[in-house]
Amino acid sequence: MITRRDAAQQLDIPIEMAVRHGIPARLTVDELVALEKQPPAWLVQSRANRTGKPVWVDLACVVCGYHEAARPKKWWPDYTWLSCDDHHADELPEPEPGTARSEVDGIGSRFVAIVDTRP
Ligand SMILES: [Zn+2]
């Protein structure tokens, strides 16, 4: 069985949409494959209306490789790296000479965005 969240990720739709259109909380892989192969009208419509912005992005830690899928948020900065919030600063790649490094907490469930900018 897979969860509705996983199914939504697979179908690249928001969870709210999956709920609204009656995707159950748990479904079988066969049911998901059937949705992919013969998408219902609302799914076709949603894909046609896609603005080009990904509904899900893969967030990956540059230090340990931990990753998770998340819905991108408008306030997220254009980051250089992501790391889990429990790594030390010296585990991160060195900033390019001449750049200033800042950090933004709270990306996804556990990530810090590392932003290197040129002044
Ligand atoms: Zn990590």
JSON list of C-alpha atoms and ligand atoms in Angstrom, two decimals:
[
{"chain": "A", "resi": 1, "resn": "MET", "atom": "CA", "xyz": [0.00, 0.00, 0.00]},
{"chain": "A", "resi": 2, "resn": "ILE", "atom": "CA", "xyz": [1.11, 3.55, -0.57]},
{"chain": "A", "resi": 3, "resn": "THR", "atom": "CA", "xyz": [-0.08, 6.69, 1.15]},
{"chain": "A", "resi": 4, "resn": "ARG", "atom": "CA", "xyz": [-2.08, 9.47, -0.39]},
{"chain": "A", "resi": 5, "resn": "ARG", "atom": "CA", "xyz": [0.94, 11.74, 0.09]},
{"chain": "A", "resi": 6, "resn": "ASP", "atom": "CA", "xyz": [3.16, 9.39, -1.91]},
{"chain": "A", "resi": 7, "resn": "ALA", "atom": "CA", "xyz": [0.47, 9.05, -4.57]},
{"chain": "A", "resi": 8, "resn": "ALA", "atom": "CA", "xyz": [0.16, 12.85, -4.81]},
{"chain": "A", "resi": 9, "resn": "GLN", "atom": "CA", "xyz": [3.92, 13.12, -5.23]},
{"chain": "A", "resi": 10, "resn": "GLN", "atom": "CA", "xyz": [3.90, 10.45, -7.89]},
{"chain": "A", "resi": 11, "resn": "LEU", "atom": "CA", "xyz": [1.09, 12.16, -9.75]},
{"chain": "A", "resi": 12, "resn": "ASP", "atom": "CA", "xyz": [2.69, 15.56, -9.13]},
{"chain": "A", "resi": 13, "resn": "ILE", "atom": "CA", "xyz": [-0.45, 17.10, -7.69]},
{"chain": "A", "resi": 14, "resn": "PRO", "atom": "CA", "xyz": [-1.09, 18.85, -4.37]},
{"chain": "A", "resi": 15, "resn": "ILE", "atom": "CA", "xyz": [-2.44, 16.66, -1.58]},
{"chain": "A", "resi": 16, "resn": "GLU", "atom": "CA", "xyz": [-5.53, 18.87, -1.32]},
{"chain": "A", "resi": 17, "resn": "MET", "atom": "CA", "xyz": [-6.35, 18.00, -4.91]},
{"chain": "A", "resi": 18, "resn": "ALA", "atom": "CA", "xyz": [-5.93, 14.29, -4.22]},
{"chain": "A", "resi": 19, "resn": "VAL", "atom": "CA", "xyz": [-8.31, 14.61, -1.26]},
{"chain": "A", "resi": 20, "resn": "ARG", "atom": "CA", "xyz": [-10.83, 16.65, -3.22]},
{"chain": "A", "resi": 21, "resn": "HIS", "atom": "CA", "xyz": [-10.97, 14.06, -5.96]},
{"chain": "A", "resi": 22, "resn": "GLY", "atom": "CA", "xyz": [-11.40, 11.12, -3.65]},
{"chain": "A", "resi": 23, "resn": "ILE", "atom": "CA", "xyz": [-7.94, 9.55, -3.70]},
{"chain": "A", "resi": 24, "resn": "PRO", "atom": "CA", "xyz": [-8.13, 7.36, -0.58]},
{"chain": "A", "resi": 25, "resn": "ALA", "atom": "CA", "xyz": [-5.73, 7.73, 2.36]},
{"chain": "A", "resi": 26, "resn": "ARG", "atom": "CA", "xyz": [-4.09, 4.47, 1.28]},
{"chain": "A", "resi": 27, "resn": "LEU", "atom": "CA", "xyz": [-4.12, 2.87, -2.12]},
{"chain": "A", "resi": 28, "resn": "THR", "atom": "CA", "xyz": [-2.42, 0.02, -3.87]},
{"chain": "A", "resi": 29, "resn": "VAL", "atom": "CA", "xyz": [0.33, 0.41, -6.44]},
{"chain": "A", "resi": 30, "resn": "ASP", "atom": "CA", "xyz": [-2.07, -1.04, -9.02]},
{"chain": "A", "resi": 31, "resn": "GLU", "atom": "CA", "xyz": [-4.56, 1.72, -8.29]},
{"chain": "A", "resi": 32, "resn": "LEU", "atom": "CA", "xyz": [-1.85, 4.34, -8.70]},
{"chain": "A", "resi": 33, "resn": "VAL", "atom": "CA", "xyz": [-0.64, 2.79, -11.95]},
{"chain": "A", "resi": 34, "resn": "ALA", "atom": "CA", "xyz": [-4.25, 2.81, -13.20]},
{"chain": "A", "resi": 35, "resn": "LEU", "atom": "CA", "xyz": [-4.47, 6.55, -12.42]},
{"chain": "A", "resi": 36, "resn": "GLU", "atom": "CA", "xyz": [-1.25, 7.17, -14.33]},
{"chain": "A", "resi": 37, "resn": "LYS", "atom": "CA", "xyz": [-2.30, 5.06, -17.30]},
{"chain": "A", "resi": 38, "resn": "GLN", "atom": "CA", "xyz": [-5.86, 6.28, -17.56]},
{"chain": "A", "resi": 39, "resn": "PRO", "atom": "CA", "xyz": [-5.91, 9.63, -15.80]},
{"chain": "A", "resi": 40, "resn": "PRO", "atom": "CA", "xyz": [-9.38, 10.92, -14.91]},
{"chain": "A", "resi": 41, "resn": "ALA", "atom": "CA", "xyz": [-10.49, 14.20, -16.50]},
{"chain": "A", "resi": 42, "resn": "TRP", "atom": "CA", "xyz": [-9.54, 16.31, -13.47]},
{"chain": "A", "resi": 43, "resn": "LEU", "atom": "CA", "xyz": [-6.00, 14.95, -13.54]},
{"chain": "A", "resi": 44, "resn": "VAL", "atom": "CA", "xyz": [-5.61, 15.59, -17.26]},
{"chain": "A", "resi": 45, "resn": "GLN", "atom": "CA", "xyz": [-6.98, 19.10, -16.68]},
{"chain": "A", "resi": 46, "resn": "SER", "atom": "CA", "xyz": [-4.60, 19.74, -13.80]},
{"chain": "A", "resi": 47, "resn": "ARG", "atom": "CA", "xyz": [-1.63, 18.67, -15.87]},
{"chain": "A", "resi": 48, "resn": "ALA", "atom": "CA", "xyz": [-2.73, 20.83, -18.79]},
{"chain": "A", "resi": 49, "resn": "ASN", "atom": "CA", "xyz": [-3.00, 23.84, -16.47]},
{"chain": "A", "resi": 50, "resn": "ARG", "atom": "CA", "xyz": [0.44, 23.28, -15.00]},
{"chain": "A", "resi": 51, "resn": "THR", "atom": "CA", "xyz": [2.21, 26.62, -14.82]},
{"chain": "A", "resi": 52, "resn": "GLY", "atom": "CA", "xyz": [5.61, 25.10, -15.20]},
{"chain": "A", "resi": 53, "resn": "LYS", "atom": "CA", "xyz": [6.41, 25.48, -11.54]},
{"chain": "A", "resi": 54, "resn": "PRO", "atom": "CA", "xyz": [7.00, 22.07, -9.99]},
{"chain": "A", "resi": 55, "resn": "VAL", "atom": "CA", "xyz": [4.42, 21.11, -7.39]},
{"chain": "A", "resi": 56, "resn": "TRP", "atom": "CA", "xyz": [7.00, 19.04, -5.54]},
{"chain": "A", "resi": 57, "resn": "VAL", "atom": "CA", "xyz": [10.71, 19.64, -5.29]},
{"chain": "A", "resi": 58, "resn": "ASP", "atom": "CA", "xyz": [13.35, 17.28, -4.03]},
{"chain": "A", "resi": 59, "resn": "LEU", "atom": "CA", "xyz": [15.29, 18.82, -1.15]},
{"chain": "A", "resi": 60, "resn": "ALA", "atom": "CA", "xyz": [18.67, 17.18, -0.56]},
{"chain": "A", "resi": 61, "resn": "CYS", "atom": "CA", "xyz": [21.29, 17.75, 2.12]},
{"chain": "A", "resi": 62, "resn": "VAL", "atom": "CA", "xyz": [24.70, 18.52, 0.64]},
{"chain": "A", "resi": 63, "resn": "VAL", "atom": "CA", "xyz": [26.45, 16.97, 3.66]},
{"chain": "A", "resi": 64, "resn": "CYS", "atom": "CA", "xyz": [24.74, 13.61, 4.24]},
{"chain": "A", "resi": 65, "resn": "GLY", "atom": "CA", "xyz": [22.47, 13.22, 1.22]},
{"chain": "A", "resi": 66, "resn": "TYR", "atom": "CA", "xyz": [19.27, 12.99, 3.24]},
{"chain": "A", "resi": 67, "resn": "HIS", "atom": "CA", "xyz": [16.45, 14.10, 1.01]},
{"chain": "A", "resi": 68, "resn": "GLU", "atom": "CA", "xyz": [12.73, 14.60, 1.03]},
{"chain": "A", "resi": 69, "resn": "ALA", "atom": "CA", "xyz": [10.05, 15.86, -1.30]},
{"chain": "A", "resi": 70, "resn": "ALA", "atom": "CA", "xyz": [8.37, 19.09, -0.30]},
{"chain": "A", "resi": 71, "resn": "ARG", "atom": "CA", "xyz": [5.99, 21.67, -1.66]},
{"chain": "A", "resi": 72, "resn": "PRO", "atom": "CA", "xyz": [8.06, 24.74, -2.59]},
{"chain": "A", "resi": 73, "resn": "LYS", "atom": "CA", "xyz": [7.23, 27.88, -0.62]},
{"chain": "A", "resi": 74, "resn": "LYS", "atom": "CA", "xyz": [7.25, 31.41, -2.00]},
{"chain": "A", "resi": 75, "resn": "TRP", "atom": "CA", "xyz": [9.51, 32.69, 0.76]},
{"chain": "A", "resi": 76, "resn": "TRP", "atom": "CA", "xyz": [12.29, 30.17, 0.08]},
{"chain": "A", "resi": 77, "resn": "PRO", "atom": "CA", "xyz": [15.45, 31.95, -1.04]},
{"chain": "A", "resi": 78, "resn": "ASP", "atom": "CA", "xyz": [17.48, 31.03, -4.10]},
{"chain": "A", "resi": 79, "resn": "TYR", "atom": "CA", "xyz": [19.85, 28.88, -2.12]},
{"chain": "A", "resi": 80, "resn": "THR", "atom": "CA", "xyz": [23.33, 27.66, -2.94]},
{"chain": "A", "resi": 81, "resn": "TRP", "atom": "CA", "xyz": [23.14, 24.57, -0.71]},
{"chain": "A", "resi": 82, "resn": "LEU", "atom": "CA", "xyz": [20.74, 22.86, 1.60]},
{"chain": "A", "resi": 83, "resn": "SER", "atom": "CA", "xyz": [21.81, 21.05, 4.71]},
{"chain": "A", "resi": 84, "resn": "CYS", "atom": "CA", "xyz": [20.05, 19.39, 7.62]},
{"chain": "A", "resi": 85, "resn": "ASP", "atom": "CA", "xyz": [19.77, 21.75, 10.55]},
{"chain": "A", "resi": 86, "resn": "ASP", "atom": "CA", "xyz": [21.95, 19.53, 12.76]},
{"chain": "A", "resi": 87, "resn": "HIS", "atom": "CA", "xyz": [25.18, 19.76, 10.71]},
{"chain": "A", "resi": 88, "resn": "HIS", "atom": "CA", "xyz": [27.98, 22.09, 11.69]},
{"chain": "A", "resi": 89, "resn": "ALA", "atom": "CA", "xyz": [28.92, 25.00, 9.49]},
{"chain": "A", "resi": 90, "resn": "ASP", "atom": "CA", "xyz": [32.38, 23.51, 8.89]},
{"chain": "A", "resi": 91, "resn": "GLU", "atom": "CA", "xyz": [30.83, 20.42, 7.26]},
{"chain": "A", "resi": 92, "resn": "LEU", "atom": "CA", "xyz": [29.47, 22.58, 4.45]},
{"chain": "A", "resi": 93, "resn": "PRO", "atom": "CA", "xyz": [31.31, 23.34, 1.20]},
{"chain": "A", "resi": 94, "resn": "GLU", "atom": "CA", "xyz": [33.48, 26.43, 1.48]},
{"chain": "A", "resi": 95, "resn": "PRO", "atom": "CA", "xyz": [31.83, 29.57, 0.15]},
{"chain": "A", "resi": 96, "resn": "GLU", "atom": "CA", "xyz": [33.26, 30.99, -3.08]},
{"chain": "A", "resi": 97, "resn": "PRO", "atom": "CA", "xyz": [35.78, 33.72, -2.36]},
{"chain": "A", "resi": 98, "resn": "GLY", "atom": "CA", "xyz": [34.11, 37.12, -2.32]},
{"chain": "A", "resi": 99, "resn": "THR", "atom": "CA", "xyz": [30.66, 35.84, -1.40]},
{"chain": "A", "resi": 100, "resn": "ALA", "atom": "CA", "xyz": [28.75, 36.46, 1.79]},
{"chain": "A", "resi": 101, "resn": "ARG", "atom": "CA", "xyz": [27.00, 33.50, 3.37]},
{"chain": "A", "resi": 102, "resn": "SER", "atom": "CA", "xyz": [23.66, 33.63, 5.10]},
{"chain": "A", "resi": 103, "resn": "GLU", "atom": "CA", "xyz": [21.31, 30.93, 6.33]},
{"chain": "A", "resi": 104, "resn": "VAL", "atom": "CA", "xyz": [17.55, 30.60, 6.26]},
{"chain": "A", "resi": 105, "resn": "ASP", "atom": "CA", "xyz": [15.96, 28.07, 8.63]},
{"chain": "A", "resi": 106, "resn": "GLY", "atom": "CA", "xyz": [12.81, 26.11, 8.24]},
{"chain": "A", "resi": 107, "resn": "ILE", "atom": "CA", "xyz": [13.03, 24.75, 4.68]},
{"chain": "A", "resi": 108, "resn": "GLY", "atom": "CA", "xyz": [11.02, 21.54, 4.50]},
{"chain": "A", "resi": 109, "resn": "SER", "atom": "CA", "xyz": [10.98, 19.54, 7.72]},
{"chain": "A", "resi": 110, "resn": "ARG", "atom": "CA", "xyz": [14.64, 19.91, 8.70]},
{"chain": "A", "resi": 111, "resn": "PHE", "atom": "CA", "xyz": [16.66, 21.90, 6.22]},
{"chain": "A", "resi": 112, "resn": "VAL", "atom": "CA", "xyz": [18.64, 25.10, 6.37]},
{"chain": "A", "resi": 113, "resn": "ALA", "atom": "CA", "xyz": [19.12, 27.01, 3.13]},
{"chain": "A", "resi": 114, "resn": "ILE", "atom": "CA", "xyz": [22.69, 28.23, 2.66]},
{"chain": "A", "resi": 115, "resn": "VAL", "atom": "CA", "xyz": [22.71, 31.35, 0.51]},
{"chain": "A", "resi": 116, "resn": "ASP", "atom": "CA", "xyz": [26.01, 32.61, -0.90]},
{"chain": "A", "resi": 117, "resn": "THR", "atom": "CA", "xyz": [25.63, 36.01, -2.49]},
{"chain": "A", "resi": 118, "resn": "ARG", "atom": "CA", "xyz": [28.02, 38.43, -4.08]},
{"chain": "A", "resi": 119, "resn": "PRO", "atom": "CA", "xyz": [27.81, 41.83, -2.48]},
{"chain": "B", "resi": 1, "resn": "ZN", "atom": "ZN", "xyz": [22.33, 16.12, 6.34]}
]
